[in-house]
Short mmCIF file of C-alpha atoms in Angstrom, two decimals:
data_model
loop_
_atom_site.label_atom_id
_atom_site.label_comp_id
_atom_site.label_asym_id
_atom_site.label_seq_id
_atom_site.Cartn_x
_atom_site.Cartn_y
_atom_site.Cartn_z
CA LEU M 1234 88.64 85.38 101.36
CA GLN M 1235 90.62 87.89 103.77
CA HIS M 1236 93.36 89.96 100.37
CA PRO M 1237 95.90 90.49 100.39
CA PHE M 1238 96.60 87.46 102.44
CA GLU M 1239 94.01 85.42 100.39
CA SER M 1240 94.83 85.96 95.86
CA PHE M 1241 92.33 88.47 94.60
CA THR M 1242 92.51 86.29 91.38
CA PRO M 1243 89.96 83.68 92.24
CA ILE M 1244 87.41 86.75 91.64
CA ILE M 1245 89.08 87.58 88.63
CA ASP M 1246 88.61 83.66 87.04
CA LEU M 1247 84.82 83.47 88.73
CA LEU M 1248 84.11 86.83 86.76
CA ARG M 1249 86.36 85.02 83.48
CA GLU M 1250 84.55 82.30 84.01
CA ALA M 1251 81.09 84.08 83.53
CA ALA M 1252 81.78 85.71 80.21
CA ARG M 1253 82.33 83.35 78.07
CA ASP M 1254 80.06 79.66 80.17
CA PRO M 1255 77.11 79.85 77.57
CA ASP M 1256 74.88 78.96 80.43
CA VAL M 1257 75.89 82.40 81.89
CA LEU M 1258 72.18 85.15 81.11
CA ALA M 1259 73.08 87.80 82.97
CA ILE M 1260 76.34 89.83 84.89
CA LYS M 1261 75.73 93.06 87.32
CA GLN M 1262 79.39 94.67 88.81
CA THR M 1263 79.04 97.93 90.33
CA LEU M 1264 82.70 99.76 89.74
CA TYR M 1265 84.45 102.69 92.27
CA ARG M 1266 88.33 102.45 92.02
CA THR M 1267 89.61 99.55 88.77
CA GLY M 1268 92.12 100.82 86.84
CA ALA M 1269 92.50 101.38 83.77
CA ASP M 1270 94.34 98.46 82.37
CA SER M 1271 91.53 96.02 83.47
CA GLN M 1272 91.07 92.31 83.70
CA ILE M 1273 87.93 92.93 85.58
CA VAL M 1274 87.08 95.48 82.45
CA ASP M 1275 88.50 92.79 80.39
CA ALA M 1276 85.54 90.19 81.54
CA LEU M 1277 82.71 92.32 81.00
CA VAL M 1278 83.94 93.83 78.04
CA ASP M 1279 84.73 89.86 76.69
CA ALA M 1280 80.92 88.72 78.23
CA ALA M 1281 79.04 91.21 76.91
CA ARG M 1282 80.70 90.01 72.76
CA ASN M 1283 79.87 86.42 74.09
CA ASN M 1284 75.82 87.81 74.42
CA LYS M 1285 75.58 88.20 78.09
CA GLU M 1286 73.08 90.79 78.99
CA VAL M 1287 75.91 92.68 81.27
CA THR M 1288 75.28 95.88 82.91
CA VAL M 1289 77.81 97.77 85.12
CA VAL M 1290 77.12 101.15 87.84
CA ILE M 1291 80.63 103.05 86.76
CA GLU M 1292 81.07 105.44 89.83
CA LEU M 1293 82.61 108.61 87.69
CA ARG M 1294 82.89 110.78 90.97
CA ALA M 1295 86.36 108.91 92.27
CA ARG M 1296 88.18 111.28 92.91
CA PHE M 1297 92.22 111.38 90.84
CA ASP M 1298 90.47 108.01 88.79
CA GLU M 1299 87.91 110.07 86.67
CA ALA M 1300 89.82 110.01 83.53
CA ASP M 1301 90.16 105.94 84.04
CA ASN M 1302 86.81 105.64 84.58
CA LEU M 1303 85.50 106.86 81.66
CA GLN M 1304 87.74 105.09 79.58
CA LEU M 1305 86.82 102.43 81.01
CA ALA M 1306 83.40 103.42 80.47
CA SER M 1307 83.33 103.66 76.15
CA ARG M 1308 85.06 100.79 76.35
CA LEU M 1309 81.79 98.91 78.09
CA GLN M 1310 79.82 100.15 76.10
CA GLU M 1311 81.07 100.03 72.71
CA ALA M 1312 81.20 96.31 73.71
CA GLY M 1313 76.89 96.80 74.33
CA ALA M 1314 77.09 96.66 77.68
CA VAL M 1315 75.11 98.73 79.66
CA VAL M 1316 76.94 101.59 81.63
CA ILE M 1317 74.99 103.15 85.04
CA TYR M 1318 76.33 106.05 85.65
CA GLY M 1319 75.44 105.68 89.76
CA VAL M 1320 72.20 107.79 91.82
CA VAL M 1321 72.24 111.82 91.41
CA ALA M 1322 73.66 113.80 95.03
CA TYR M 1323 75.08 110.06 95.44
CA LYS M 1324 78.19 107.76 94.77
CA THR M 1325 77.95 104.26 94.30
CA HIS M 1326 80.68 102.87 96.74
CA ALA M 1327 78.89 98.84 97.27
CA LYS M 1328 81.49 96.87 95.47
CA MET M 1329 79.10 94.23 93.89
CA MET M 1330 78.26 91.48 91.07
CA HIS M 1331 76.18 89.57 90.11
CA ILE M 1332 75.98 86.05 88.43
CA VAL M 1333 72.68 84.65 87.22
CA ARG M 1334 73.03 81.42 85.61
CA ARG M 1335 71.00 78.49 83.96
CA GLU M 1336 71.45 75.57 85.37
CA GLY M 1337 68.34 72.94 84.51
CA ASN M 1338 65.81 73.94 84.68
CA LYS M 1339 66.17 76.38 86.62
CA ILE M 1340 68.17 79.64 87.67
CA ARG M 1341 70.75 79.70 90.36
CA HIS M 1342 71.44 83.23 91.13
CA TYR M 1343 75.81 84.43 92.78
CA ALA M 1344 77.27 87.36 94.20
CA HIS M 1345 80.25 88.50 95.43
CA LEU M 1346 80.71 91.34 97.98
CA GLY M 1347 83.40 93.01 99.38
CA THR M 1348 84.64 95.77 101.39
CA GLY M 1349 87.36 96.90 99.21
CA ASN M 1350 87.52 97.61 94.58
CA TYR M 1351 88.08 95.55 91.88
CA HIS M 1352 91.50 96.93 91.49
CA ALA M 1353 94.26 93.60 91.04
CA LYS M 1354 96.87 96.05 92.45
CA THR M 1355 95.78 97.65 95.34
CA ALA M 1356 94.23 94.24 96.30
CA LYS M 1357 97.94 93.02 96.97
CA LEU M 1358 98.60 96.09 98.94
CA TYR M 1359 94.81 96.91 100.81
CA THR M 1360 93.49 94.29 103.34
CA ASP M 1361 89.48 93.72 102.54
CA TYR M 1362 87.52 90.51 102.99
CA SER M 1363 85.57 89.76 100.33
CA LEU M 1364 82.54 87.01 100.19
CA LEU M 1365 81.19 84.60 96.99
CA THR M 1366 78.48 83.37 98.19
CA SER M 1367 74.88 81.53 96.69
CA ASP M 1368 72.70 82.38 99.55
CA PRO M 1369 68.98 83.66 97.81
CA SER M 1370 68.49 85.42 100.91
CA LEU M 1371 71.52 87.55 100.12
CA CYS M 1372 72.08 87.00 95.77
CA ASP M 1373 67.98 88.47 96.22
CA ASP M 1374 69.41 92.04 97.57
CA VAL M 1375 71.68 91.66 95.95
CA HIS M 1376 69.60 91.83 92.75
CA LYS M 1377 66.73 94.69 94.46
CA VAL M 1378 70.07 96.90 95.13
CA PHE M 1379 70.96 97.01 91.00
CA LEU M 1380 67.75 97.75 90.22
CA GLN M 1381 67.29 100.67 92.25
CA LEU M 1382 70.30 101.68 91.24
CA SER M 1383 69.23 101.58 87.48
CA GLY M 1384 66.26 103.01 88.57
CA MET M 1385 63.39 100.03 88.30
CA GLY M 1386 63.30 99.09 91.53
CA LYS M 1387 61.58 101.26 94.40
CA THR M 1388 61.13 98.45 97.27
CA LEU M 1389 64.49 98.09 99.40
CA ASN M 1390 62.76 95.39 101.55
CA MET M 1391 65.96 94.23 102.42
CA LYS M 1392 65.69 90.69 104.10
CA LYS M 1393 69.91 90.33 104.81
CA LEU M 1394 71.71 93.33 103.30
CA LEU M 1395 72.66 96.48 104.99
CA HIS M 1396 71.75 99.09 103.09
CA ALA M 1397 72.86 103.27 102.26
CA PRO M 1398 71.31 105.11 102.73
CA PHE M 1399 68.79 103.29 103.66
CA THR M 1400 69.20 101.30 106.86
CA LEU M 1401 72.89 100.80 107.96
CA GLN M 1402 73.77 103.87 110.09
CA LYS M 1403 70.34 103.34 111.81
CA THR M 1404 71.08 98.65 111.99
CA LEU M 1405 73.71 99.02 113.20
CA VAL M 1406 72.89 101.74 115.96
CA GLU M 1407 70.30 99.57 117.12
CA LYS M 1408 72.47 96.91 117.33
CA ILE M 1409 75.20 98.79 119.81
CA GLU M 1410 71.88 99.66 122.04
CA ARG M 1411 71.00 95.34 122.21
CA GLU M 1412 74.65 95.42 123.15
CA ALA M 1413 74.19 98.14 125.99
CA VAL M 1414 70.01 96.22 127.44
CA LEU M 1415 72.62 93.23 127.29
CA ALA M 1416 75.02 94.57 129.12
CA GLU M 1417 72.21 96.46 131.76
CA LYS M 1418 71.47 93.00 131.76
CA GLY M 1419 74.66 91.81 133.11
CA LYS M 1420 74.19 88.54 130.32
CA GLY M 1421 78.03 90.82 128.44
CA GLY M 1422 77.96 93.06 126.02
CA ARG M 1423 80.73 93.45 123.28
CA LEU M 1424 81.44 95.14 119.75
CA ILE M 1425 84.14 95.37 117.87
CA PHE M 1426 84.04 97.99 114.65
CA LYS M 1427 86.92 98.40 111.99
CA CYS M 1428 87.39 100.58 109.64
CA ASN M 1429 89.11 102.80 107.60
CA SER M 1430 86.81 106.67 109.63
CA LEU M 1431 85.27 107.35 112.71
CA THR M 1432 83.53 110.62 112.43
CA ASP M 1433 79.59 110.32 112.38
CA PRO M 1434 78.58 112.07 115.48
CA LYS M 1435 74.98 109.66 116.24
CA MET M 1436 77.82 106.79 115.89
CA ILE M 1437 80.13 107.74 118.68
CA LYS M 1438 76.77 109.01 120.52
CA ALA M 1439 75.34 105.21 120.67
CA LEU M 1440 79.19 103.87 121.27
CA TYR M 1441 79.57 107.12 124.31
CA LYS M 1442 76.39 104.78 125.97
CA ALA M 1443 77.55 101.58 124.83
CA SER M 1444 80.75 102.91 126.93
CA GLN M 1445 78.35 104.21 129.74
CA ALA M 1446 76.01 100.95 129.94
CA GLY M 1447 79.65 98.51 130.38
CA VAL M 1448 80.12 96.99 126.94
CA GLN M 1449 83.82 97.27 126.56
CA CYS M 1450 84.12 98.73 123.02
CA ASP M 1451 87.20 97.95 121.18
CA LEU M 1452 87.44 99.97 117.63
CA ILE M 1453 90.11 99.96 116.08
CA ILE M 1454 90.82 102.80 112.94
CA ARG M 1455 93.03 103.71 110.41
CA GLY M 1456 92.99 107.06 110.46
CA MET M 1457 90.30 109.98 111.31
CA CYS M 1458 88.56 109.02 114.84
CA CYS M 1459 87.30 111.66 116.16
CA LEU M 1460 85.30 109.77 118.97
CA ARG M 1461 87.68 110.47 122.18
CA PRO M 1462 88.34 106.64 124.09
CA GLY M 1463 89.19 106.39 128.41
CA VAL M 1464 87.48 109.58 129.55
CA GLU M 1465 85.18 109.54 133.28
CA GLY M 1466 81.43 108.59 132.78
CA VAL M 1467 81.80 108.97 129.30
CA SER M 1468 83.58 106.26 127.38
CA GLU M 1469 85.78 104.18 130.05
CA ASN M 1470 85.06 100.81 128.21
CA ILE M 1471 86.84 101.88 124.58
CA LYS M 1472 89.74 101.71 123.05
CA VAL M 1473 90.99 102.83 119.98
CA ARG M 1474 93.88 101.51 117.63
CA SER M 1475 95.62 102.49 114.31
CA ILE M 1476 97.07 99.58 113.13
CA VAL M 1477 100.02 100.87 110.10
CA GLY M 1478 102.36 98.38 109.14
CA ARG M 1479 103.17 96.57 105.49
CA PHE M 1480 99.58 96.32 104.10
CA LEU M 1481 97.24 99.62 104.76
CA GLU M 1482 93.97 98.26 107.11
CA HIS M 1483 91.30 98.26 104.60
CA THR M 1484 89.49 95.57 105.87
CA ARG M 1485 85.60 97.36 107.64
CA VAL M 1486 84.31 94.55 110.18
CA TYR M 1487 81.85 95.40 112.84
CA TYR M 1488 80.87 92.49 114.94
CA PHE M 1489 78.45 92.14 117.29
CA GLU M 1490 78.52 89.19 120.78
CA ASN M 1491 74.92 89.79 121.12
CA GLY M 1492 74.67 87.18 124.22
CA GLY M 1493 76.59 84.81 122.43
CA GLU M 1494 75.04 85.00 119.42
CA GLU M 1495 77.66 85.96 117.87
CA GLU M 1496 77.57 88.79 114.22
CA VAL M 1497 79.78 89.46 112.43
CA TYR M 1498 79.37 92.07 109.43
CA CYS M 1499 81.08 93.04 106.87
CA ALA M 1500 81.41 96.70 104.65
CA SER M 1501 82.14 98.31 101.63
CA ALA M 1502 81.19 101.64 104.72
CA ASP M 1503 83.13 103.67 107.04
CA LEU M 1504 81.41 104.72 110.05
CA MET M 1505 81.18 108.87 108.59
CA GLU M 1506 78.55 110.45 107.70
CA ARG M 1507 79.41 110.51 103.75
CA ASN M 1508 79.26 107.21 103.83
CA LEU M 1509 75.94 107.13 106.23
CA TYR M 1510 74.01 109.51 104.37
CA LYS M 1511 75.45 110.43 100.82
CA ARG M 1512 77.23 106.60 99.26
CA VAL M 1513 74.96 103.81 98.12
CA GLU M 1514 76.56 101.16 100.85
CA THR M 1515 76.76 97.90 101.10
CA CYS M 1516 76.85 95.99 104.94
CA PHE M 1517 76.42 91.82 104.55
CA PRO M 1518 76.97 89.51 107.58
CA ILE M 1519 78.99 86.63 106.74
CA THR M 1520 75.97 83.37 108.41
CA ALA M 1521 78.56 80.79 108.14
CA LYS M 1522 79.78 80.13 111.66
CA LYS M 1523 83.51 79.00 110.16
CA LEU M 1524 83.85 81.50 108.65
CA ALA M 1525 82.63 84.67 111.04
CA GLN M 1526 84.97 82.87 112.92
CA ARG M 1527 87.39 83.47 111.07
CA VAL M 1528 86.74 87.28 110.79
CA ILE M 1529 86.63 87.09 114.09
CA ASN M 1530 90.26 85.73 115.30
CA ASP M 1531 91.77 88.15 112.51
CA LEU M 1532 90.32 90.80 114.90
CA GLU M 1533 91.01 89.54 118.15
CA THR M 1534 94.83 89.51 115.79
CA TYR M 1535 94.67 92.97 115.75
CA LEU M 1536 93.80 93.89 119.06
CA LEU M 1537 96.70 91.74 120.57
CA ASP M 1538 99.30 94.59 117.27
CA ASN M 1539 102.29 95.79 119.77
CA CYS M 1540 104.83 96.26 117.17
CA GLN M 1541 102.62 98.90 114.46
CA SER M 1542 99.69 99.45 116.52
CA TRP M 1543 99.09 102.27 117.71
CA THR M 1544 96.97 103.84 121.16
CA LEU M 1545 94.18 106.60 121.01
CA LYS M 1546 94.94 108.48 123.90
CA THR M 1547 92.06 110.17 126.05
CA ASP M 1548 93.62 113.83 124.83
CA GLY M 1549 93.45 112.85 121.20
CA LEU M 1550 97.99 111.85 120.87
CA TYR M 1551 97.97 108.44 119.66
CA LEU M 1552 101.06 106.35 121.98
CA SER M 1553 102.98 103.78 120.37
CA SER M 1554 102.88 99.81 120.94
CA ALA M 1555 105.92 99.21 120.24
CA ALA M 1556 107.47 102.64 122.13
CA ASN M 1557 106.00 101.18 124.75
CA ARG M 1558 105.67 97.82 125.09
CA ALA M 1559 106.96 95.73 128.25
CA GLU M 1560 110.31 94.53 128.60
CA GLY M 1561 110.94 91.06 126.79
CA ALA M 1562 107.28 90.65 125.53
CA GLU M 1563 106.28 88.56 123.23
CA GLU M 1564 106.91 90.77 120.11
CA ILE M 1565 103.64 90.48 117.85
CA SER M 1566 102.64 91.77 114.53
CA ALA M 1567 99.24 91.49 113.30
CA GLN M 1568 100.06 91.30 109.88
CA GLU M 1569 103.43 88.83 110.16
CA THR M 1570 101.09 86.84 112.29
CA LEU M 1571 98.03 86.59 109.30
CA ILE M 1572 100.62 86.35 106.66
CA ASP M 1573 101.90 83.29 108.25
CA ALA M 1574 98.06 81.87 109.57
CA TYR M 1575 96.77 82.22 105.49
CA THR M 1576 99.64 81.21 103.79
CA GLN M 1577 99.50 78.10 106.80
CA ARG M 1578 95.70 77.34 105.64
CA SER M 1579 97.53 77.65 102.18
#
């Protein structure tokens, strides 16, 4: 799902159904920013009262939401849920839900992974992706992260999930380097990154090297960007744009062309030192080809925007696409285009 172009309600409905389903055995959830009046918390309280094993990881250090989170934690504990306050020195910023259900003689796992918070109000204002999955490997990875957060898991051998502060930064750099090798061999080389901020020196250095190898790098960075595009001999093949429109751009997407074997990852993490090294974050692959293509099409739409985009120049200043749009050129607003596209789809 792509919020707010698609409703956040299915996520709430899933949790509500799980809370009253007699075959659901356990629910685990991370909460970062949720809101004082949260339907998500209401459902978790109901689940605990219905004798489900409910475990909630609440990050008390979510800036501006500390008081609300303390109140929510108290509600959950009073209902019988196990509340965990994360890992010392690391903020839990990952967005995960894990549901364990008995189906016949088997146990089946379901998961939700997202780029945004479990907050119904901001889901109407922020752009974010949600993945609902029963993929055994991905669900097992989510289960391992919850074990690690609860202090019960030591090994972090993930099958599909990238996990900060352990594998996320290293793996993204490796994938950037792979694009550089492909470009040097004449096999293309392209990547599209979309996130809120880019400040990590190691990531910036890897992108500079990729550009020098001939990789076409399209970066959609809404906020802070410490990389300078278009520098001769350094970053001629890097373009940076920011989209500022009706909705706050919050999706984190990392796309790699990979010689035609395209890879798409969505993440809770931006490319900042705090996200890559000082937070618990998840980055999950979109492996279903139809869904991956949807995300790629969305990214390409953002790259066509000439109404609400700002292009970062080599001198560090931003140039308005609307002010510099060619006379008579078709006006393309990415957000309005996506509203129309997702409305027609539904």
